[in-house]
Amino acid sequence: MNIEARSPYYSELRRQSFSPGWARPEPSMWPSPKPRFRPAVWRFAAAKAALDQSGALVPAEQTERRNLIMVNPIEGNTYATTRHLVATYQCVRAGETARTHRHSAAALRLVLDAKPGTYTIVNGARVDMLPGDVVLTPSWSWHGHVNTSDATSYWIDFLDIPFVQLSEAMFFEQYPAGGLEPVTAQGPSPFRIPAAEALGPGRASTTVEVAKGVMPTIAMHLVRLAGGSHLDAARTTTNNLYAVASGTARFSAEGDVIETLASGDLIAMPCWHAHSIEATEDAVIFRVSDEPLLQKLGLARTAGT
Ligand SMILES: [Fe+2]
């Protein structure tokens, strides 16, 4: 602390909760994004092994959800995967349920491994969950999970909780009757999007946006890449999460190869990282981003434009 900062004048400013704008220790604006979050990878095999172990260690009654949060390994972060989104690996064991609740944070999931008989009850409607399905629970919709099959089901959850925490508009409640909401609606649900149906037949590279506009803060894209082909993404203000739904793909950021990801693996690709995805074999990749949030705020921007 310099002499100025110790003078009675500056002490008095601090006492009154003022900070002199001319003597800030760090600037509050800068010419272009300086993302604190960094590219990071999580492996489904590791998550699966750890979740399976948790079965013996943590009784179901002790946990709202049996999940592992993918915490971006930057200093001071204890939760978020990228700035506005969090991703978790979750399992529901054979015969178990995860009780119904709702929250102002929007959620969706990509099913990795599940046998018939696994479903989410969303506002009274049964939404089946099979590998490759994207299942949505928009803000404030009741949802609980059920597994009546004879094997553990696994999926990746994506939520905008870090953004909702930042906004302080957080609400959460348990189902008033407790336990699981009963199934009261039948028929196909608009909240279930099977990847194979969304992408259509063939193996040609294509990108399809799914459930556009359903989640005000989150965009979802299914990317199919034929083996040997690649997809390049410019530097933008969008924060991306990529999960490999099938096949394998090599990810690079700012020209450096990060790692090759297999089915179920996830990579965080924070804003302002030009990146490339190269399919090392035919692959389907699920991209979840905060693009609509930034667009609504007038903050969507691409380098050089
Ligand atoms: Fe939830």
XYZ file of C-alpha atoms and ligand atoms in Angstrom:
306
model
C 0.000 0.000 0.000
C 1.481 3.376 -0.967
C 1.585 6.490 1.194
C -1.487 7.940 -0.513
C -3.559 4.881 0.336
C -2.594 5.199 4.011
C -3.472 8.882 4.251
C -6.516 9.916 6.310
C -8.263 10.966 3.096
C -8.110 7.451 1.619
C -8.952 5.819 4.952
C -12.057 7.944 5.147
C -13.053 6.969 1.595
C -12.735 3.276 2.482
C -14.750 3.788 5.681
C -17.554 5.227 3.527
C -17.343 2.290 1.078
C -15.905 4.406 -1.697
C -13.051 3.360 -3.953
C -11.321 6.133 -5.903
C -11.701 5.336 -9.603
C -8.300 6.925 -10.278
C -6.418 4.489 -8.040
C -7.812 1.063 -8.831
C -5.332 -1.802 -8.330
C -6.613 -3.451 -11.534
C -8.452 -2.019 -14.526
C -12.178 -2.772 -14.690
C -12.268 -2.794 -18.509
C -9.896 -4.137 -21.142
C -9.706 -4.137 -24.942
C -10.894 -7.717 -25.586
C -11.965 -10.799 -23.594
C -9.476 -12.236 -21.111
C -11.204 -15.518 -20.199
C -10.301 -16.818 -16.749
C -11.816 -20.213 -17.505
C -9.659 -22.545 -19.554
C -10.100 -25.561 -21.808
C -10.417 -28.650 -19.612
C -11.391 -32.290 -20.190
C -13.363 -34.774 -18.095
C -13.531 -38.514 -18.831
C -16.700 -40.582 -18.625
C -14.738 -43.726 -17.622
C -13.334 -41.936 -14.556
C -16.737 -40.478 -13.635
C -18.443 -43.845 -14.022
C -15.925 -45.568 -11.744
C -16.283 -42.837 -9.097
C -20.091 -42.797 -9.295
C -20.183 -46.586 -8.949
C -18.024 -46.307 -5.818
C -20.326 -43.631 -4.386
C -23.127 -46.202 -4.380
C -21.505 -48.007 -1.474
C -20.300 -44.836 0.302
C -23.257 -42.449 0.039
C -26.836 -43.589 0.698
C -29.454 -42.237 -1.730
C -31.294 -40.395 1.090
C -28.164 -38.314 1.703
C -28.066 -36.858 -1.768
C -30.517 -34.802 -3.813
C -28.778 -36.127 -6.919
C -25.950 -38.649 -7.279
C -23.712 -36.530 -9.463
C -20.143 -35.364 -9.979
C -19.667 -31.711 -10.858
C -17.088 -30.879 -13.527
C -15.276 -28.006 -11.821
C -13.068 -25.968 -14.155
C -9.594 -26.117 -12.536
C -8.960 -22.382 -12.247
C -8.028 -20.590 -9.052
C -10.949 -19.692 -6.841
C -13.534 -21.701 -8.780
C -15.444 -24.321 -6.824
C -18.345 -25.057 -9.132
C -18.700 -23.750 -12.691
C -17.516 -25.648 -15.785
C -17.558 -22.502 -17.899
C -18.545 -18.955 -16.916
C -22.328 -19.435 -17.121
C -22.811 -23.213 -17.283
C -22.106 -26.257 -15.189
C -21.926 -29.866 -16.354
C -22.228 -32.931 -14.114
C -22.081 -36.687 -14.570
C -25.084 -38.255 -12.898
C -26.212 -41.809 -12.287
C -29.416 -43.407 -11.064
C -28.909 -46.977 -9.957
C -31.209 -49.869 -10.843
C -34.466 -49.570 -8.941
C -33.636 -46.090 -7.585
C -35.408 -42.765 -8.047
C -34.200 -39.166 -7.731
C -37.006 -37.181 -6.083
C -38.941 -34.455 -7.880
C -37.906 -30.816 -7.525
C -37.840 -27.673 -9.612
C -35.538 -24.659 -9.898
C -35.212 -21.406 -11.772
C -32.043 -22.728 -13.385
C -32.690 -24.425 -16.727
C -31.420 -27.975 -17.174
C -30.946 -30.552 -19.885
C -29.155 -33.831 -20.142
C -27.454 -36.063 -22.672
C -28.056 -39.734 -21.909
C -24.857 -41.802 -22.107
C -25.825 -45.226 -20.875
C -29.340 -46.374 -19.943
C -31.585 -49.365 -20.484
C -35.311 -49.103 -21.280
C -37.191 -48.308 -18.090
C -35.157 -45.186 -17.323
C -37.163 -41.971 -17.541
C -37.614 -38.448 -16.201
C -41.055 -37.245 -15.131
C -41.323 -33.636 -16.395
C -44.448 -31.786 -15.236
C -46.317 -35.102 -14.988
C -45.187 -36.462 -18.374
C -43.010 -39.552 -18.674
C -39.957 -38.745 -20.828
C -37.999 -41.888 -21.691
C -34.217 -41.761 -21.566
C -32.140 -43.869 -23.933
C -28.496 -43.396 -24.999
C -28.162 -40.414 -27.344
C -31.350 -38.740 -26.095
C -31.364 -35.083 -25.117
C -33.918 -34.496 -22.340
C -34.971 -30.970 -21.401
C -36.281 -29.539 -18.146
C -36.718 -25.813 -18.758
C -36.673 -23.320 -15.897
C -39.211 -24.076 -13.132
C -40.429 -27.424 -14.548
C -40.921 -30.263 -12.060
C -38.579 -33.158 -12.701
C -37.620 -36.409 -11.024
C -35.721 -39.407 -12.374
C -36.676 -43.087 -12.313
C -34.718 -46.219 -13.178
C -36.825 -49.391 -13.283
C -34.229 -51.275 -15.371
C -31.706 -53.762 -13.967
C -28.623 -51.594 -14.663
C -27.287 -48.188 -13.559
C -28.143 -45.302 -15.907
C -25.641 -42.493 -16.594
C -25.966 -39.116 -18.227
C -24.450 -35.636 -18.364
C -26.507 -32.761 -16.945
C -26.023 -29.222 -18.244
C -27.424 -26.288 -16.249
C -27.169 -22.510 -16.251
C -26.732 -22.437 -12.443
C -23.535 -20.295 -12.500
C -25.425 -17.620 -14.444
C -28.511 -17.835 -12.211
C -26.254 -17.514 -9.155
C -24.659 -14.429 -10.706
C -28.093 -12.923 -11.401
C -29.232 -13.821 -7.838
C -32.621 -14.846 -9.292
C -32.323 -18.326 -7.755
C -35.390 -20.286 -6.665
C -35.621 -23.976 -5.749
C -38.333 -26.143 -4.260
C -39.115 -29.746 -3.498
C -42.276 -31.375 -4.798
C -44.902 -30.440 -2.174
C -46.140 -34.006 -1.676
C -42.538 -35.220 -1.350
C -40.907 -38.051 -3.276
C -41.696 -38.451 -6.926
C -44.341 -36.598 -8.932
C -46.855 -39.129 -10.347
C -47.115 -39.672 -14.119
C -50.349 -37.999 -15.243
C -49.675 -37.326 -18.952
C -49.111 -39.841 -21.746
C -47.763 -39.646 -25.293
C -44.547 -38.372 -26.865
C -42.871 -35.427 -25.175
C -41.389 -32.348 -26.877
C -38.762 -32.473 -24.127
C -37.144 -35.650 -25.524
C -34.910 -35.248 -28.576
C -33.198 -38.433 -29.811
C -29.921 -37.391 -31.488
C -30.242 -39.929 -34.315
C -33.694 -38.596 -35.285
C -32.567 -34.961 -35.117
C -29.548 -35.634 -37.342
C -31.380 -37.828 -39.881
C -29.882 -40.720 -41.840
C -26.412 -40.885 -43.416
C -22.913 -40.102 -42.187
C -22.293 -36.767 -43.900
C -21.053 -33.955 -41.665
C -23.871 -31.729 -40.487
C -24.802 -29.451 -37.579
C -28.375 -29.239 -36.314
C -29.654 -26.891 -33.646
C -32.199 -28.642 -31.420
C -35.003 -27.149 -29.295
C -34.120 -23.653 -30.498
C -35.570 -21.014 -28.187
C -36.862 -23.488 -25.570
C -34.116 -22.481 -23.114
C -33.628 -18.692 -23.057
C -30.019 -18.987 -21.856
C -28.810 -22.181 -23.529
C -28.341 -23.335 -27.128
C -27.916 -26.970 -28.097
C -26.355 -28.219 -31.320
C -25.798 -31.771 -32.521
C -22.712 -32.004 -34.700
C -22.133 -35.067 -36.885
C -18.646 -35.340 -38.340
C -17.613 -38.007 -40.817
C -14.302 -39.649 -39.876
C -11.386 -37.500 -41.104
C -13.442 -34.318 -41.377
C -13.159 -31.338 -39.083
C -15.068 -28.325 -37.833
C -13.396 -24.999 -37.133
C -14.844 -22.394 -34.778
C -13.696 -18.779 -34.626
C -12.926 -16.801 -31.476
C -16.272 -15.674 -30.125
C -17.714 -14.534 -26.804
C -19.691 -17.813 -26.582
C -18.704 -20.307 -23.891
C -19.033 -23.888 -25.166
C -19.264 -27.333 -23.652
C -18.754 -30.260 -26.029
C -19.718 -33.813 -25.086
C -18.935 -36.704 -27.410
C -22.126 -38.732 -27.916
C -20.462 -41.365 -30.139
C -17.154 -41.940 -31.925
C -13.918 -40.106 -31.148
C -12.679 -36.588 -31.887
C -9.506 -34.605 -31.374
C -9.942 -31.088 -29.981
C -7.498 -28.220 -30.392
C -7.695 -24.711 -29.006
C -5.691 -21.746 -30.268
C -3.704 -24.145 -32.464
C -2.669 -26.554 -29.683
C -4.032 -30.103 -29.644
C -5.642 -30.706 -26.282
C -6.752 -34.310 -26.290
C -8.730 -36.950 -28.117
C -12.140 -37.494 -26.563
C -14.175 -40.685 -26.673
C -17.879 -41.302 -26.177
C -19.126 -39.699 -22.955
C -16.102 -37.409 -22.492
C -16.589 -33.655 -22.158
C -14.458 -30.603 -22.894
C -15.024 -27.042 -21.713
C -14.129 -24.492 -24.383
C -14.316 -21.034 -22.830
C -14.954 -17.878 -24.799
C -12.312 -16.314 -27.035
C -10.635 -19.607 -27.880
C -10.546 -20.355 -31.609
C -10.915 -24.116 -31.749
C -11.097 -27.086 -34.024
C -12.743 -30.508 -33.785
C -11.334 -33.289 -35.935
C -13.258 -36.567 -36.121
C -10.744 -39.396 -35.757
C -13.656 -41.686 -36.680
C -17.335 -40.994 -37.427
C -18.512 -38.965 -34.445
C -21.560 -37.223 -33.014
C -20.806 -34.331 -30.709
C -23.265 -32.426 -28.545
C -22.516 -28.742 -28.125
C -24.124 -26.790 -25.267
C -23.484 -23.056 -25.117
C -24.555 -19.750 -23.603
C -24.872 -18.202 -27.088
C -28.562 -17.117 -26.728
C -27.824 -15.451 -23.410
C -25.020 -13.366 -24.917
C -27.141 -12.583 -27.987
C -30.016 -11.294 -25.834
C -27.592 -9.093 -23.915
C -26.011 -7.706 -27.086
C -22.682 -9.296 -26.144
C -22.342 -11.915 -28.902
C -19.243 -11.051 -30.875
C -16.713 -12.746 -33.137
C -13.050 -11.717 -33.340
C -12.288 -9.442 -36.261
C -15.891 -8.303 -36.793
Fe -32.879 -30.540 -11.009
